[in-house]
Amino acid sequence: MSRTPTIRILGIDPGFDRLGVCILDKEKTNETLVFSTCITTSKKESFEKRLLTIGEELEKIITQYAPNELAIETLFFTTNQKTIITVAEVRGICIYLSHKHGATIFEYSPPQIKLAIAGHGKASKEDIALMVPRILKKPLLINTLDDEVDAIAIALTHSANRNSRLILQGLS
C-alpha cells in the first residue's frame, strides 16, 4: 500500500517591515502547522540592509524546512507607491529563493484568500484571525502577529486549492 506523500507549503505574507512566514504540511486532507514567524526589519537600517536581512532569514527557513511549494500573496495597489515598490522587491526575493531551492510558486490575491478562509471575499482581518485556528483545529499562540496569521491563511488557501491549481498548470 503506497503512502500519500506529505507536501510542505511555505506560506508568505510579503511585507517590508514584517514578513509573515509559515510552514504547513499537507497529507491527504490533514494540515499541520509546522512553523510560523515574522521576519522583522529595523526602520533604522538602510533599505539594502533590510532586504539582506529578509533574504538571509528566509533562506535559513527554506533550507531548514525544504518546502515543495510557495504560496504567496499577490500585490494589491495602495495609494502609497513607495510601499508597493518595497513590497514588490521583497516578493521578488521570496520568489527567487523559493525557486532557487526547488519550490513551485503559486500566487493568491487577497479576495481569493478571504474567500477560501472566511467564505467571502470581503472578510476582515478579524474574520481571518478567527477562522485560521478553526481550520487548523488548534489555537495559535497568543503573541502571533497578524502578518503571521496572514501567512498561515495563504498556505491554507493553497492547501485547499492546490489540486485544481496543479491540474491547470499541467494544461498550460
CSV table of N, CA, C and O in Angstrom, one decimal, residues 44-104:
chain,number,residue,atom,x,y,z
A,44,LYS,N,15.5,51.7,11.2
A,44,LYS,CA,16.7,52.4,11.4
A,44,LYS,C,17.8,52.0,10.4
A,44,LYS,O,18.8,52.7,10.1
A,45,GLU,N,17.6,50.8,9.8
A,45,GLU,CA,18.6,50.2,8.9
A,45,GLU,C,18.3,50.7,7.5
A,45,GLU,O,17.2,51.2,7.1
A,46,SER,N,19.4,50.7,6.6
A,46,SER,CA,19.2,51.1,5.2
A,46,SER,C,18.3,50.1,4.5
A,46,SER,O,18.1,49.0,4.9
A,47,PHE,N,17.8,50.6,3.4
A,47,PHE,CA,16.9,49.7,2.5
A,47,PHE,C,17.6,48.4,2.1
A,47,PHE,O,17.1,47.3,2.3
A,48,GLU,N,18.9,48.6,1.7
A,48,GLU,CA,19.6,47.4,1.3
A,48,GLU,C,19.9,46.4,2.4
A,48,GLU,O,19.8,45.2,2.2
A,49,LYS,N,20.2,46.9,3.6
A,49,LYS,CA,20.4,46.1,4.7
A,49,LYS,C,19.1,45.3,5.1
A,49,LYS,O,19.1,44.1,5.5
A,50,ARG,N,18.0,46.0,5.0
A,50,ARG,CA,16.7,45.4,5.4
A,50,ARG,C,16.4,44.2,4.4
A,50,ARG,O,15.9,43.2,4.8
A,51,LEU,N,16.7,44.5,3.1
A,51,LEU,CA,16.4,43.4,2.1
A,51,LEU,C,17.4,42.2,2.3
A,51,LEU,O,17.0,41.1,2.2
A,52,LEU,N,18.6,42.5,2.7
A,52,LEU,CA,19.6,41.5,3.0
A,52,LEU,C,19.1,40.6,4.2
A,52,LEU,O,19.1,39.4,4.2
A,53,THR,N,18.6,41.3,5.2
A,53,THR,CA,18.1,40.6,6.4
A,53,THR,C,16.9,39.7,6.0
A,53,THR,O,16.9,38.5,6.4
A,54,ILE,N,16.0,40.2,5.3
A,54,ILE,CA,14.9,39.4,4.8
A,54,ILE,C,15.4,38.2,4.0
A,54,ILE,O,15.0,37.0,4.3
A,55,GLY,N,16.3,38.4,3.1
A,55,GLY,CA,16.8,37.3,2.3
A,55,GLY,C,17.5,36.2,3.1
A,55,GLY,O,17.3,35.0,2.9
A,56,GLU,N,18.4,36.7,4.0
A,56,GLU,CA,19.1,35.7,4.8
A,56,GLU,C,18.2,34.9,5.7
A,56,GLU,O,18.4,33.7,5.8
A,57,GLU,N,17.3,35.6,6.4
A,57,GLU,CA,16.4,34.9,7.3
A,57,GLU,C,15.5,33.9,6.6
A,57,GLU,O,15.3,32.8,7.0
A,58,LEU,N,15.0,34.3,5.4
A,58,LEU,CA,14.1,33.5,4.7
A,58,LEU,C,14.9,32.3,4.1
A,58,LEU,O,14.4,31.1,4.2
A,59,GLU,N,16.1,32.5,3.7
A,59,GLU,CA,16.9,31.4,3.2
A,59,GLU,C,17.2,30.3,4.3
A,59,GLU,O,17.2,29.1,4.0
A,60,LYS,N,17.4,30.8,5.5
A,60,LYS,CA,17.6,29.9,6.6
A,60,LYS,C,16.4,29.0,6.8
A,60,LYS,O,16.5,27.8,7.0
A,61,ILE,N,15.2,29.6,6.7
A,61,ILE,CA,13.9,28.9,6.9
A,61,ILE,C,13.7,27.9,5.8
A,61,ILE,O,13.4,26.7,6.0
A,62,ILE,N,13.9,28.3,4.6
A,62,ILE,CA,13.8,27.4,3.4
A,62,ILE,C,14.8,26.3,3.5
A,62,ILE,O,14.4,25.1,3.2
A,63,THR,N,16.0,26.5,3.8
A,63,THR,CA,17.0,25.5,4.0
A,63,THR,C,16.6,24.5,5.1
A,63,THR,O,16.7,23.3,4.9
A,64,GLN,N,16.1,25.0,6.2
A,64,GLN,CA,15.8,24.1,7.3
A,64,GLN,C,14.6,23.2,7.0
A,64,GLN,O,14.6,22.1,7.3
A,65,TYR,N,13.5,23.8,6.4
A,65,TYR,CA,12.3,23.1,6.2
A,65,TYR,C,12.0,22.5,4.8
A,65,TYR,O,11.1,21.7,4.7
A,66,ALA,N,12.8,22.9,3.8
A,66,ALA,CA,12.7,22.4,2.5
A,66,ALA,C,11.3,22.3,1.9
A,66,ALA,O,10.8,21.2,1.6
A,67,PRO,N,10.6,23.4,1.8
A,67,PRO,CA,9.3,23.4,1.2
A,67,PRO,C,9.2,22.9,-0.2
A,67,PRO,O,10.2,23.2,-1.0
A,68,ASN,N,8.1,22.3,-0.6
A,68,ASN,CA,7.9,21.8,-2.0
A,68,ASN,C,7.3,23.0,-2.8
A,68,ASN,O,7.4,23.0,-4.0
A,69,GLU,N,6.4,23.8,-2.1
A,69,GLU,CA,5.6,24.8,-2.8
A,69,GLU,C,5.6,26.1,-2.0
A,69,GLU,O,5.6,26.0,-0.8
A,70,LEU,N,5.6,27.2,-2.8
A,70,LEU,CA,5.4,28.5,-2.1
A,70,LEU,C,4.1,29.0,-2.5
A,70,LEU,O,3.6,29.0,-3.6
A,71,ALA,N,3.3,29.5,-1.5
A,71,ALA,CA,2.1,30.2,-1.6
A,71,ALA,C,2.3,31.6,-1.1
A,71,ALA,O,2.7,31.8,0.0
A,72,ILE,N,2.1,32.6,-2.0
A,72,ILE,CA,2.5,34.0,-1.7
A,72,ILE,C,1.3,34.9,-2.2
A,72,ILE,O,0.7,34.6,-3.2
A,73,GLU,N,1.1,35.9,-1.4
A,73,GLU,CA,0.0,36.8,-1.8
A,73,GLU,C,0.5,37.7,-2.9
A,73,GLU,O,1.6,38.2,-3.0
A,74,THR,N,-0.4,38.0,-3.9
A,74,THR,CA,-0.1,38.9,-5.0
A,74,THR,C,-0.1,40.3,-4.4
A,74,THR,O,-0.7,40.6,-3.3
A,75,LEU,N,0.4,41.2,-5.2
A,75,LEU,CA,0.4,42.6,-4.8
A,75,LEU,C,-1.0,43.2,-4.9
A,75,LEU,O,-1.7,42.9,-5.9
A,76,PHE,N,-1.4,44.1,-4.0
A,76,PHE,CA,-2.6,44.9,-4.2
A,76,PHE,C,-2.2,46.3,-4.2
A,76,PHE,O,-1.3,46.7,-3.5
A,77,PHE,N,-2.8,47.1,-5.0
A,77,PHE,CA,-2.4,48.5,-5.2
A,77,PHE,C,-2.9,49.4,-4.1
A,77,PHE,O,-4.1,49.3,-3.6
A,78,THR,N,-2.0,50.2,-3.5
A,78,THR,CA,-2.4,51.1,-2.5
A,78,THR,C,-2.1,52.5,-3.0
A,78,THR,O,-1.5,52.7,-4.1
A,79,THR,N,-2.4,53.5,-2.2
A,79,THR,CA,-2.1,54.9,-2.6
A,79,THR,C,-0.6,55.2,-2.4
A,79,THR,O,-0.1,56.2,-2.9
A,80,ASN,N,0.0,54.4,-1.6
A,80,ASN,CA,1.4,54.7,-1.2
A,80,ASN,C,2.3,53.9,-2.2
A,80,ASN,O,2.6,52.7,-2.0
A,81,GLN,N,2.8,54.6,-3.2
A,81,GLN,CA,3.6,53.9,-4.3
A,81,GLN,C,5.0,53.4,-3.7
A,81,GLN,O,5.5,52.4,-4.2
A,82,LYS,N,5.5,54.1,-2.7
A,82,LYS,CA,6.8,53.7,-2.1
A,82,LYS,C,6.6,52.3,-1.5
A,82,LYS,O,7.5,51.4,-1.6
A,83,THR,N,5.5,52.1,-0.8
A,83,THR,CA,5.2,50.9,-0.1
A,83,THR,C,5.1,49.7,-1.1
A,83,THR,O,5.7,48.7,-0.9
A,84,ILE,N,4.4,50.0,-2.2
A,84,ILE,CA,4.2,48.9,-3.1
A,84,ILE,C,5.5,48.5,-3.8
A,84,ILE,O,5.7,47.3,-4.1
A,85,ILE,N,6.4,49.4,-4.0
A,85,ILE,CA,7.6,49.1,-4.7
A,85,ILE,C,8.5,48.3,-3.7
A,85,ILE,O,9.1,47.3,-4.1
A,86,THR,N,8.6,48.7,-2.4
A,86,THR,CA,9.4,47.9,-1.5
A,86,THR,C,8.8,46.5,-1.3
A,86,THR,O,9.6,45.5,-1.2
A,87,VAL,N,7.5,46.4,-1.2
A,87,VAL,CA,6.9,45.0,-1.1
A,87,VAL,C,7.1,44.2,-2.3
A,87,VAL,O,7.4,43.0,-2.2
A,88,ALA,N,7.1,44.8,-3.5
A,88,ALA,CA,7.3,44.1,-4.7
A,88,ALA,C,8.8,43.6,-4.7
A,88,ALA,O,9.0,42.4,-5.2
A,89,GLU,N,9.7,44.3,-4.2
A,89,GLU,CA,11.1,43.9,-4.2
A,89,GLU,C,11.3,42.7,-3.2
A,89,GLU,O,12.0,41.8,-3.4
A,90,VAL,N,10.5,42.8,-2.0
A,90,VAL,CA,10.5,41.7,-1.1
A,90,VAL,C,9.9,40.4,-1.7
A,90,VAL,O,10.5,39.3,-1.6
A,91,ARG,N,8.8,40.6,-2.4
A,91,ARG,CA,8.2,39.4,-3.1
A,91,ARG,C,9.2,38.8,-4.1
A,91,ARG,O,9.3,37.6,-4.2
A,92,GLY,N,10.0,39.6,-4.8
A,92,GLY,CA,11.0,39.1,-5.7
A,92,GLY,C,12.0,38.3,-5.0
A,92,GLY,O,12.4,37.2,-5.5
A,93,ILE,N,12.5,38.7,-3.8
A,93,ILE,CA,13.4,37.9,-3.1
A,93,ILE,C,12.8,36.6,-2.7
A,93,ILE,O,13.4,35.5,-2.8
A,94,CYS,N,11.6,36.6,-2.2
A,94,CYS,CA,10.8,35.4,-1.8
A,94,CYS,C,10.7,34.4,-2.9
A,94,CYS,O,10.9,33.2,-2.8
A,95,ILE,N,10.3,34.9,-4.1
A,95,ILE,CA,10.0,34.0,-5.2
A,95,ILE,C,11.4,33.5,-5.7
A,95,ILE,O,11.5,32.3,-6.0
A,96,TYR,N,12.4,34.3,-5.8
A,96,TYR,CA,13.7,33.9,-6.2
A,96,TYR,C,14.3,32.8,-5.3
A,96,TYR,O,14.7,31.7,-5.8
A,97,LEU,N,14.3,33.0,-4.0
A,97,LEU,CA,14.8,32.0,-3.1
A,97,LEU,C,14.0,30.7,-3.1
A,97,LEU,O,14.6,29.6,-3.1
A,98,SER,N,12.7,30.8,-3.2
A,98,SER,CA,11.9,29.6,-3.3
A,98,SER,C,12.2,28.8,-4.5
A,98,SER,O,12.3,27.6,-4.5
A,99,HIS,N,12.2,29.5,-5.7
A,99,HIS,CA,12.6,28.8,-6.9
A,99,HIS,C,14.0,28.2,-6.9
A,99,HIS,O,14.2,27.1,-7.3
A,100,LYS,N,14.9,29.0,-6.4
A,100,LYS,CA,16.3,28.5,-6.2
A,100,LYS,C,16.4,27.2,-5.5
A,100,LYS,O,17.2,26.3,-5.8
A,101,HIS,N,15.5,27.0,-4.5
A,101,HIS,CA,15.5,25.8,-3.6
A,101,HIS,C,14.5,24.8,-4.1
A,101,HIS,O,14.2,23.9,-3.4
A,102,GLY,N,14.0,25.0,-5.3
A,102,GLY,CA,13.2,23.9,-5.9
A,102,GLY,C,11.7,23.9,-5.6
A,102,GLY,O,11.0,23.0,-6.0
A,103,ALA,N,11.2,25.0,-5.0
A,103,ALA,CA,9.7,25.1,-4.7
A,103,ALA,C,9.0,25.6,-6.0
A,103,ALA,O,9.4,26.5,-6.7
A,104,THR,N,7.8,25.0,-6.2
A,104,THR,CA,6.9,25.5,-7.2
A,104,THR,C,6.1,26.7,-6.6
A,104,THR,O,5.7,26.7,-5.5
